[in-house]
CSV table of C-alpha atoms in Angstrom, one decimal:
chain,number,residue,atom,x,y,z
A,21,UNK,CA,-0.2,0.0,-0.3
A,22,UNK,CA,0.9,3.3,-0.4
A,23,UNK,CA,2.8,4.4,2.9
A,24,UNK,CA,0.3,6.5,4.8
A,25,UNK,CA,0.7,5.1,8.4
A,26,UNK,CA,2.4,5.2,11.4
A,27,UNK,CA,5.6,3.0,11.1
A,28,UNK,CA,5.4,1.8,14.9
A,29,UNK,CA,1.5,2.2,15.8
A,30,UNK,CA,-0.4,1.9,12.1
A,31,UNK,CA,-2.2,5.5,13.4
A,32,UNK,CA,-3.7,7.0,9.4
A,33,UNK,CA,-1.4,9.7,8.4
A,34,UNK,CA,-3.1,10.3,5.4
A,35,UNK,CA,-0.7,12.0,2.8
A,36,UNK,CA,0.5,15.2,5.5
A,37,UNK,CA,-0.1,14.2,9.4
A,38,UNK,CA,2.8,13.4,11.2
A,39,UNK,CA,6.3,13.2,11.3
A,40,UNK,CA,9.0,11.5,8.8
A,41,UNK,CA,12.4,10.6,10.1
A,42,UNK,CA,14.5,13.5,8.6
A,43,UNK,CA,16.7,11.0,6.8
A,44,UNK,CA,14.8,8.2,4.9
A,45,UNK,CA,11.3,9.4,5.5
A,46,UNK,CA,9.7,6.5,7.0
A,47,UNK,CA,6.6,8.1,8.9
A,48,UNK,CA,5.1,8.3,12.2
A,49,UNK,CA,2.8,9.6,14.1
A,50,UNK,CA,4.8,11.7,16.5
A,51,UNK,CA,8.0,11.4,18.8
A,52,UNK,CA,7.5,8.4,20.7
A,53,UNK,CA,7.0,6.0,18.3
A,54,UNK,CA,10.1,7.5,15.9
A,55,UNK,CA,12.3,7.2,18.7
A,56,UNK,CA,10.8,3.2,19.7
A,57,UNK,CA,11.7,2.4,16.1
A,58,UNK,CA,15.0,3.9,16.5
A,59,UNK,CA,15.4,2.1,19.7
A,60,UNK,CA,13.1,-1.0,19.6
A,61,UNK,CA,12.9,-1.8,16.6
A,62,UNK,CA,15.9,-1.4,14.3
A,63,UNK,CA,15.0,1.1,12.4
A,64,UNK,CA,18.9,2.7,13.3
A,65,UNK,CA,20.0,-0.3,11.2
A,66,UNK,CA,18.3,0.0,8.1
A,67,UNK,CA,17.6,3.4,7.7
A,68,UNK,CA,20.7,4.3,6.3
A,69,UNK,CA,19.9,0.9,3.8
A,70,UNK,CA,16.3,2.4,3.4
A,71,UNK,CA,18.0,5.7,2.5
A,72,UNK,CA,20.0,4.8,-0.4
A,73,UNK,CA,17.0,3.0,-1.6
A,74,UNK,CA,16.0,6.1,-3.0
A,75,UNK,CA,13.3,6.6,0.7
A,76,UNK,CA,10.9,4.8,2.9
A,77,UNK,CA,7.8,4.7,-0.4
A,78,UNK,CA,10.8,3.7,-2.5
A,79,UNK,CA,11.8,1.1,-0.8
A,80,UNK,CA,8.5,-0.2,0.5
A,81,UNK,CA,7.7,-0.2,-3.0
A,82,UNK,CA,10.9,-2.5,-4.4
A,83,UNK,CA,9.9,-4.7,-1.2
A,84,UNK,CA,6.3,-5.2,-2.2
A,85,UNK,CA,7.3,-6.3,-5.8
A,86,UNK,CA,9.6,-8.7,-5.0
A,87,UNK,CA,7.3,-10.2,-3.1
A,88,UNK,CA,4.9,-10.7,-5.2
A,89,UNK,CA,6.5,-11.6,-8.2
A,90,UNK,CA,7.4,-14.6,-5.8
A,91,UNK,CA,3.8,-15.2,-5.0
A,92,UNK,CA,2.6,-14.8,-8.9
A,93,UNK,CA,5.7,-17.5,-9.9
A,94,UNK,CA,4.7,-20.0,-7.5
A,95,UNK,CA,1.5,-19.4,-8.3
A,96,UNK,CA,1.9,-20.0,-11.8
A,97,UNK,CA,4.9,-22.8,-11.3
A,98,UNK,CA,2.4,-25.2,-12.4
A,99,UNK,CA,1.5,-23.6,-15.5
A,100,UNK,CA,4.8,-22.5,-17.0
A,101,UNK,CA,7.3,-25.7,-16.0
A,102,UNK,CA,9.9,-26.1,-19.3
A,103,UNK,CA,8.6,-23.0,-20.4
A,104,UNK,CA,10.6,-20.0,-21.8
A,105,UNK,CA,10.3,-16.3,-21.5
A,106,UNK,CA,9.0,-14.9,-25.1
A,107,UNK,CA,11.3,-12.0,-24.2
A,108,UNK,CA,14.5,-12.9,-23.4
A,109,UNK,CA,14.4,-16.6,-24.4
A,110,UNK,CA,15.9,-17.6,-20.6
A,111,UNK,CA,14.1,-20.1,-18.5
A,112,UNK,CA,15.9,-19.2,-15.0
A,113,UNK,CA,13.9,-16.6,-12.3
A,114,UNK,CA,10.2,-17.9,-12.0
A,115,UNK,CA,7.5,-17.4,-15.1
A,116,UNK,CA,4.4,-16.4,-15.3
A,117,UNK,CA,1.5,-15.9,-17.7
A,118,UNK,CA,-2.1,-15.8,-16.4
A,119,UNK,CA,-3.8,-13.9,-19.6
A,120,UNK,CA,-5.4,-16.0,-22.4
A,121,UNK,CA,-2.9,-17.4,-24.5
A,122,UNK,CA,-2.7,-20.9,-25.0
A,123,UNK,CA,0.0,-23.6,-25.9
A,124,UNK,CA,3.1,-22.7,-25.3
A,125,UNK,CA,2.7,-18.6,-25.9
A,126,UNK,CA,2.8,-16.5,-23.2
A,127,UNK,CA,5.0,-17.0,-21.1
A,128,UNK,CA,7.3,-14.0,-19.3
A,129,UNK,CA,9.1,-12.8,-16.5
A,130,UNK,CA,7.3,-10.3,-14.5
A,131,UNK,CA,11.1,-8.1,-14.4
A,132,UNK,CA,11.0,-8.8,-18.2
A,133,UNK,CA,7.3,-7.3,-19.2
A,134,UNK,CA,7.9,-4.2,-16.8
A,135,UNK,CA,11.1,-3.6,-18.5
A,136,UNK,CA,9.3,-4.0,-21.7
A,137,UNK,CA,6.7,-1.6,-20.5
A,138,UNK,CA,9.0,0.9,-19.0
A,139,UNK,CA,10.6,1.0,-22.8
A,140,UNK,CA,7.8,0.8,-25.0
A,141,UNK,CA,6.7,3.8,-23.0
A,142,UNK,CA,9.9,6.2,-22.7
A,143,UNK,CA,10.3,5.9,-26.3
A,144,UNK,CA,6.3,7.1,-27.3
A,145,UNK,CA,7.7,10.1,-24.7
A,146,UNK,CA,11.1,10.6,-26.0
A,147,UNK,CA,9.5,10.8,-29.9
A,148,UNK,CA,6.3,13.0,-29.4
A,149,UNK,CA,4.3,9.9,-30.9
A,150,UNK,CA,1.2,11.8,-29.2
A,151,UNK,CA,-2.0,10.5,-26.8
A,152,UNK,CA,-3.1,7.3,-29.0
A,153,UNK,CA,0.2,5.3,-29.1
A,154,UNK,CA,0.8,6.6,-24.9
A,155,UNK,CA,-2.2,5.3,-23.9
A,156,UNK,CA,-1.5,2.0,-26.4
A,157,UNK,CA,1.9,1.5,-24.7
A,158,UNK,CA,0.7,2.1,-20.8
A,159,UNK,CA,-1.3,-0.9,-21.5
A,160,UNK,CA,1.4,-2.9,-21.6
A,161,UNK,CA,1.5,-2.5,-17.7
A,162,UNK,CA,-1.5,-4.5,-17.5
A,163,UNK,CA,-2.5,-6.6,-20.7
A,164,UNK,CA,-0.4,-9.2,-22.7
A,165,UNK,CA,1.5,-8.0,-26.0
A,166,UNK,CA,0.5,-10.8,-27.7
A,167,UNK,CA,-3.6,-12.2,-26.7
A,168,UNK,CA,-4.6,-8.6,-25.5
A,169,UNK,CA,-6.4,-10.0,-22.9
A,170,UNK,CA,-5.6,-8.0,-19.6
A,171,UNK,CA,-3.1,-10.0,-17.2
A,172,UNK,CA,-5.0,-11.2,-13.5
A,173,UNK,CA,-4.8,-12.0,-10.2
A,174,UNK,CA,-1.6,-11.9,-8.5
A,175,UNK,CA,0.0,-11.2,-12.1
A,176,UNK,CA,-2.2,-8.0,-12.0
A,177,UNK,CA,-0.6,-7.0,-8.3
A,178,UNK,CA,3.3,-7.9,-9.6
A,179,UNK,CA,2.7,-5.4,-12.4
A,180,UNK,CA,1.1,-3.0,-10.4
A,181,UNK,CA,3.9,-3.0,-7.8
A,182,UNK,CA,7.0,-3.2,-10.7
A,183,UNK,CA,4.9,0.0,-12.3
A,184,UNK,CA,4.9,2.0,-9.1
A,185,UNK,CA,7.8,1.2,-8.1
A,186,UNK,CA,9.2,3.0,-11.6
A,187,UNK,CA,7.1,6.2,-11.3
A,188,UNK,CA,5.7,6.6,-7.4
A,189,UNK,CA,9.6,9.3,-7.7
A,190,UNK,CA,8.2,11.8,-10.4
A,191,UNK,CA,6.1,14.5,-8.8
A,192,UNK,CA,2.6,14.2,-7.5
A,193,UNK,CA,0.7,16.1,-10.9
A,194,UNK,CA,3.1,14.2,-13.0
A,195,UNK,CA,0.4,11.4,-14.8
A,196,UNK,CA,3.2,8.4,-15.5
A,197,UNK,CA,3.0,8.4,-11.6
A,198,UNK,CA,-0.8,9.5,-11.2
A,199,UNK,CA,-1.5,7.0,-13.8
A,200,UNK,CA,0.9,4.0,-11.6
A,201,UNK,CA,-1.3,5.1,-8.7
A,202,UNK,CA,-3.8,3.8,-10.8
A,203,UNK,CA,-2.3,0.6,-11.7
A,204,UNK,CA,-1.3,-0.4,-8.6
A,205,UNK,CA,-4.4,-0.3,-6.9
A,206,UNK,CA,-6.0,-1.7,-9.6
A,207,UNK,CA,-3.7,-4.7,-9.1
A,208,UNK,CA,-4.0,-5.3,-5.5
A,209,UNK,CA,-7.8,-4.8,-6.1
A,210,UNK,CA,-7.4,-7.6,-8.6
A,211,UNK,CA,-5.8,-10.2,-5.7
A,212,UNK,CA,-8.4,-9.5,-3.6
A,213,UNK,CA,-6.1,-7.6,-1.1
A,214,UNK,CA,-9.2,-4.9,-1.1
A,215,UNK,CA,-8.0,-2.8,2.0
A,216,UNK,CA,-4.9,-2.0,1.2
A,217,UNK,CA,-6.6,-1.1,-2.5
A,218,UNK,CA,-8.6,0.9,-0.4
A,219,UNK,CA,-6.0,3.1,1.0
A,220,UNK,CA,-3.8,3.3,-2.0
A,221,UNK,CA,-7.1,4.3,-4.3
A,222,UNK,CA,-7.9,7.1,-1.0
A,223,UNK,CA,-5.0,8.4,-2.1
A,224,UNK,CA,-4.9,8.6,-5.6
A,225,UNK,CA,-8.1,10.4,-4.9
A,226,UNK,CA,-6.8,12.8,-2.7
A,227,UNK,CA,-4.5,14.0,-4.8
A,228,UNK,CA,-5.9,13.7,-7.8
A,229,UNK,CA,-8.4,17.0,-6.3
A,230,UNK,CA,-5.4,18.4,-4.8
A,231,UNK,CA,-3.6,18.5,-8.1
A,232,UNK,CA,-6.6,20.6,-10.1
A,233,UNK,CA,-6.6,17.1,-12.5
A,234,UNK,CA,-9.5,17.2,-15.2
A,235,UNK,CA,-13.2,16.1,-14.0
A,236,UNK,CA,-12.3,13.1,-16.1
A,237,UNK,CA,-9.4,12.4,-14.6
A,238,UNK,CA,-11.7,12.5,-10.8
A,239,UNK,CA,-14.5,10.3,-13.1
A,240,UNK,CA,-11.9,7.8,-13.2
A,241,UNK,CA,-10.8,8.0,-9.2
A,242,UNK,CA,-14.4,7.9,-8.1
A,243,UNK,CA,-15.1,4.4,-10.1
A,244,UNK,CA,-11.8,3.2,-8.6
A,245,UNK,CA,-12.5,4.5,-4.9
A,246,UNK,CA,-16.4,2.9,-5.6
A,247,UNK,CA,-14.8,-0.8,-6.9
A,248,UNK,CA,-12.8,-0.9,-3.2
A,249,UNK,CA,-16.3,-0.3,-1.1
A,250,UNK,CA,-18.0,-2.4,-3.5
A,251,UNK,CA,-15.9,-5.2,-2.6
A,252,UNK,CA,-15.5,-4.5,0.8
A,253,UNK,CA,-19.3,-4.6,1.2
A,254,UNK,CA,-19.8,-1.2,1.6
A,255,UNK,CA,-22.5,-1.1,-1.2
A,256,UNK,CA,-24.6,1.8,-0.3
A,257,UNK,CA,-21.2,3.6,-0.7
A,258,UNK,CA,-20.8,2.2,-3.6
A,259,UNK,CA,-23.6,2.5,-5.1
A,260,UNK,CA,-24.0,6.5,-4.6
A,261,UNK,CA,-20.6,6.8,-6.2
A,262,UNK,CA,-21.6,4.4,-9.3
A,263,UNK,CA,-24.9,6.6,-9.7
A,264,UNK,CA,-22.7,10.1,-9.7
A,265,UNK,CA,-19.7,8.8,-11.9
A,266,UNK,CA,-22.2,7.0,-14.9
A,267,UNK,CA,-24.7,10.0,-15.4
A,268,UNK,CA,-21.5,12.9,-15.1
A,269,UNK,CA,-20.2,10.2,-17.9
A,270,UNK,CA,-22.6,9.9,-19.5
A,271,UNK,CA,-23.2,14.2,-19.6
A,272,UNK,CA,-19.6,14.7,-20.5
A,273,UNK,CA,-18.3,11.7,-22.6
A,274,UNK,CA,-21.1,10.5,-24.5
A,275,UNK,CA,-23.3,6.8,-24.0
A,276,UNK,CA,-21.2,5.8,-26.6
A,277,UNK,CA,-17.8,6.1,-24.7
A,278,UNK,CA,-16.2,3.2,-23.1
A,279,UNK,CA,-15.3,4.9,-19.8
A,280,UNK,CA,-19.4,5.4,-20.1
A,281,UNK,CA,-20.2,1.9,-20.7
A,282,UNK,CA,-18.3,0.9,-18.0
A,283,UNK,CA,-19.4,2.9,-15.4
A,284,UNK,CA,-23.1,2.1,-16.5
A,285,UNK,CA,-21.6,-1.6,-16.0
A,286,UNK,CA,-20.1,-1.0,-12.0
A,287,UNK,CA,-23.5,0.7,-11.5
A,288,UNK,CA,-25.4,-2.7,-12.9
A,289,UNK,CA,-23.4,-4.6,-10.4
A,290,UNK,CA,-24.0,-2.6,-7.4
A,291,UNK,CA,-27.8,-2.7,-8.1
A,292,UNK,CA,-27.8,-6.1,-8.5
A,293,UNK,CA,-26.0,-6.8,-5.7
A,294,UNK,CA,-28.7,-4.3,-4.2
A,295,UNK,CA,-31.2,-6.7,-5.3
A,296,UNK,CA,-32.7,-3.2,-6.9
A,297,UNK,CA,-33.5,-6.2,-10.2
A,298,UNK,CA,-36.0,-4.3,-12.2
A,299,UNK,CA,-33.3,-0.6,-11.9
A,300,UNK,CA,-30.7,-2.9,-13.3
A,301,UNK,CA,-32.4,-4.8,-15.8
A,302,UNK,CA,-33.8,-1.7,-17.1
A,303,UNK,CA,-30.1,0.4,-17.1
A,304,UNK,CA,-28.6,-3.1,-19.3
A,305,UNK,CA,-31.3,-3.0,-21.6
A,306,UNK,CA,-30.4,0.5,-22.6
A,307,UNK,CA,-26.6,-0.3,-22.5
A,308,UNK,CA,-25.9,-3.6,-23.2
A,309,UNK,CA,-26.7,-2.9,-26.9
A,310,UNK,CA,-24.2,0.9,-27.2
A,311,UNK,CA,-21.4,-1.8,-25.4
A,312,UNK,CA,-22.4,-4.6,-28.3
A,313,UNK,CA,-22.1,-1.8,-30.9
A,314,UNK,CA,-18.9,-0.2,-29.7
A,315,UNK,CA,-17.2,-2.7,-27.7
A,316,UNK,CA,-18.0,-5.9,-30.0
A,317,UNK,CA,-19.3,-9.1,-28.2
A,318,UNK,CA,-15.9,-10.5,-27.4
A,319,UNK,CA,-15.5,-7.0,-25.4
A,320,UNK,CA,-14.1,-8.5,-21.5
A,321,UNK,CA,-16.8,-5.5,-20.8
A,322,UNK,CA,-19.7,-6.8,-22.9
A,323,UNK,CA,-19.2,-10.1,-22.1
A,324,UNK,CA,-19.8,-8.8,-17.9
A,325,UNK,CA,-22.6,-7.0,-18.7
A,326,UNK,CA,-24.1,-9.6,-20.5
A,327,UNK,CA,-23.5,-11.9,-17.2
A,328,UNK,CA,-25.1,-9.2,-15.0
A,329,UNK,CA,-27.6,-9.0,-16.5
A,330,UNK,CA,-28.6,-12.7,-16.7
A,331,UNK,CA,-27.8,-12.3,-13.0
A,332,UNK,CA,-30.5,-9.7,-12.6
A,333,UNK,CA,-33.2,-12.1,-14.7
A,334,UNK,CA,-32.7,-15.4,-12.7
A,335,UNK,CA,-32.1,-13.9,-9.2
A,336,UNK,CA,-35.4,-12.3,-9.8
A,337,UNK,CA,-37.7,-14.0,-7.0
A,338,UNK,CA,-39.9,-12.7,-9.2
A,339,UNK,CA,-38.5,-14.2,-11.8
A,340,UNK,CA,-41.0,-15.7,-14.8
A,341,UNK,CA,-40.7,-18.9,-16.7
A,342,UNK,CA,-39.4,-16.3,-19.8
A,343,UNK,CA,-36.9,-14.4,-17.5
A,344,UNK,CA,-35.3,-17.8,-16.5
A,345,UNK,CA,-35.0,-18.8,-20.0
A,346,UNK,CA,-33.7,-15.4,-21.3
A,347,UNK,CA,-31.2,-16.0,-18.7
A,348,UNK,CA,-29.8,-19.5,-19.7
A,349,UNK,CA,-29.8,-18.3,-23.5
A,350,UNK,CA,-27.9,-15.3,-22.4
A,351,UNK,CA,-25.6,-17.2,-20.1
A,352,UNK,CA,-24.9,-20.3,-22.1
A,353,UNK,CA,-24.0,-17.0,-25.7
A,354,UNK,CA,-21.6,-15.2,-23.1
A,355,UNK,CA,-19.8,-18.5,-21.1
A,356,UNK,CA,-19.0,-20.0,-25.3
A,357,UNK,CA,-17.4,-16.7,-26.2
A,358,UNK,CA,-15.8,-16.0,-23.0
A,359,UNK,CA,-13.6,-19.5,-23.1
A,360,UNK,CA,-13.2,-18.3,-26.4
A,361,UNK,CA,-11.3,-15.5,-25.9
A,362,UNK,CA,-9.9,-15.7,-22.2
A,363,UNK,CA,-10.0,-18.6,-22.0
A,364,UNK,CA,-11.5,-21.9,-19.4
A,365,UNK,CA,-9.2,-20.5,-16.9
A,366,UNK,CA,-9.9,-17.5,-16.7
A,367,UNK,CA,-11.9,-16.1,-13.2
A,368,UNK,CA,-14.6,-14.7,-15.0
A,369,UNK,CA,-15.5,-17.3,-17.5
A,370,UNK,CA,-15.4,-19.8,-14.3
A,371,UNK,CA,-17.8,-17.3,-12.7
A,372,UNK,CA,-20.0,-17.2,-15.7
A,373,UNK,CA,-19.7,-21.0,-15.9
A,374,UNK,CA,-21.4,-21.2,-12.1
A,375,UNK,CA,-23.9,-18.6,-12.8
A,376,UNK,CA,-24.9,-21.1,-15.9
A,377,UNK,CA,-25.6,-23.8,-13.9
A,378,UNK,CA,-27.5,-21.6,-11.6
A,379,UNK,CA,-29.5,-20.3,-13.8
A,380,UNK,CA,-30.0,-24.0,-15.1
A,381,UNK,CA,-31.1,-25.5,-11.8
A,382,UNK,CA,-33.9,-22.1,-11.5
A,383,UNK,CA,-35.2,-22.9,-14.7
A,384,UNK,CA,-35.7,-26.5,-14.0
A,385,UNK,CA,-37.2,-26.0,-10.6
A,386,UNK,CA,-39.3,-23.6,-12.5
A,387,UNK,CA,-40.6,-26.3,-15.1
A,388,UNK,CA,-40.6,-29.2,-12.7
A,389,UNK,CA,-44.6,-28.9,-11.4
A,390,UNK,CA,-44.8,-29.3,-7.8
A,391,UNK,CA,-46.7,-32.6,-6.4
A,392,UNK,CA,-50.2,-32.4,-6.1
A,393,UNK,CA,-51.5,-32.4,-2.9
A,394,UNK,CA,-54.1,-35.2,-3.6
A,395,UNK,CA,-52.2,-37.4,-5.1
A,396,UNK,CA,-52.6,-41.1,-3.5
A,397,UNK,CA,-50.1,-43.2,-2.9
A,398,UNK,CA,-49.0,-45.4,-5.8
A,399,UNK,CA,-49.4,-48.5,-4.3
A,400,UNK,CA,-53.5,-47.9,-3.2
A,401,UNK,CA,-52.9,-47.9,0.5
């Protein structure tokens, strides 16, 4: 997480409270904790090392990067056995994948993926290649250059730390630093470190407002914050933010913008979770055709919107037989597409498959007539 707590007692300091070590910038709530850290918890031995690494934030990011790379490599060990990195050609160090590549494609070292992303972005900046190219190359921090699908789970988390440690030393108003903070928050969220993701996203939102970011950047930050609220079960807070983001996006960007479509998806997801099924179905019936037209049926956002729509249909206690049949048909089509595009191991594919099983069970239960109350025993007793 971003260092927003006292290193000794974990008191929340935000981005500006408390005091810092004069040498390495480790943060404390006050002099007492700073003294205790130095005398009893080994800071006297670490202080010079932390300063040499670039300060407390850099040292922390480097340490977390090393830890999360090891976790990612261990999680992918079975899949990557006997393979080589498609970037450097080496089989040393732990390899990862967790994208939509199949067969022998897509295996890489996290360090190689990070270096590739860093070089591509630096080249685009140096040669003034324009915003479109910058956006495309920034995607290398979170998506595979071969299958072009996002990484997921612990690989996303490791790349998030790699990105943050690369750009955290830049000024607060530097776009790459802000984007790296977003990437870290998303990586922590994807690996289900939701409390840590919330801390990062709260810091991100605070900085976004303080540096006078654009309205669109603030909407992105609010979206990330709402996602963390949702993951932590703070549904009403999430819904309030998501509703505002959706209508502001609609006003500022129009219905066909990718961020507007994404905000509609987030808003609908919370409505479903809060069992506000009619509102969710109404929103999704309006926005799914836009997503299919603009993004295409193979886009993961379109797949998720159709999945949420089917969920709103079959989990509604008032679902009709036609609703249940539509849910099953929708999920069958969505599952086939997800399996083809994302692969069977992708978490979204697995969750759609589970929903399909539940929808089929609900349909079977609805189609099977209950036993007649006056039925007699078949033996005639």
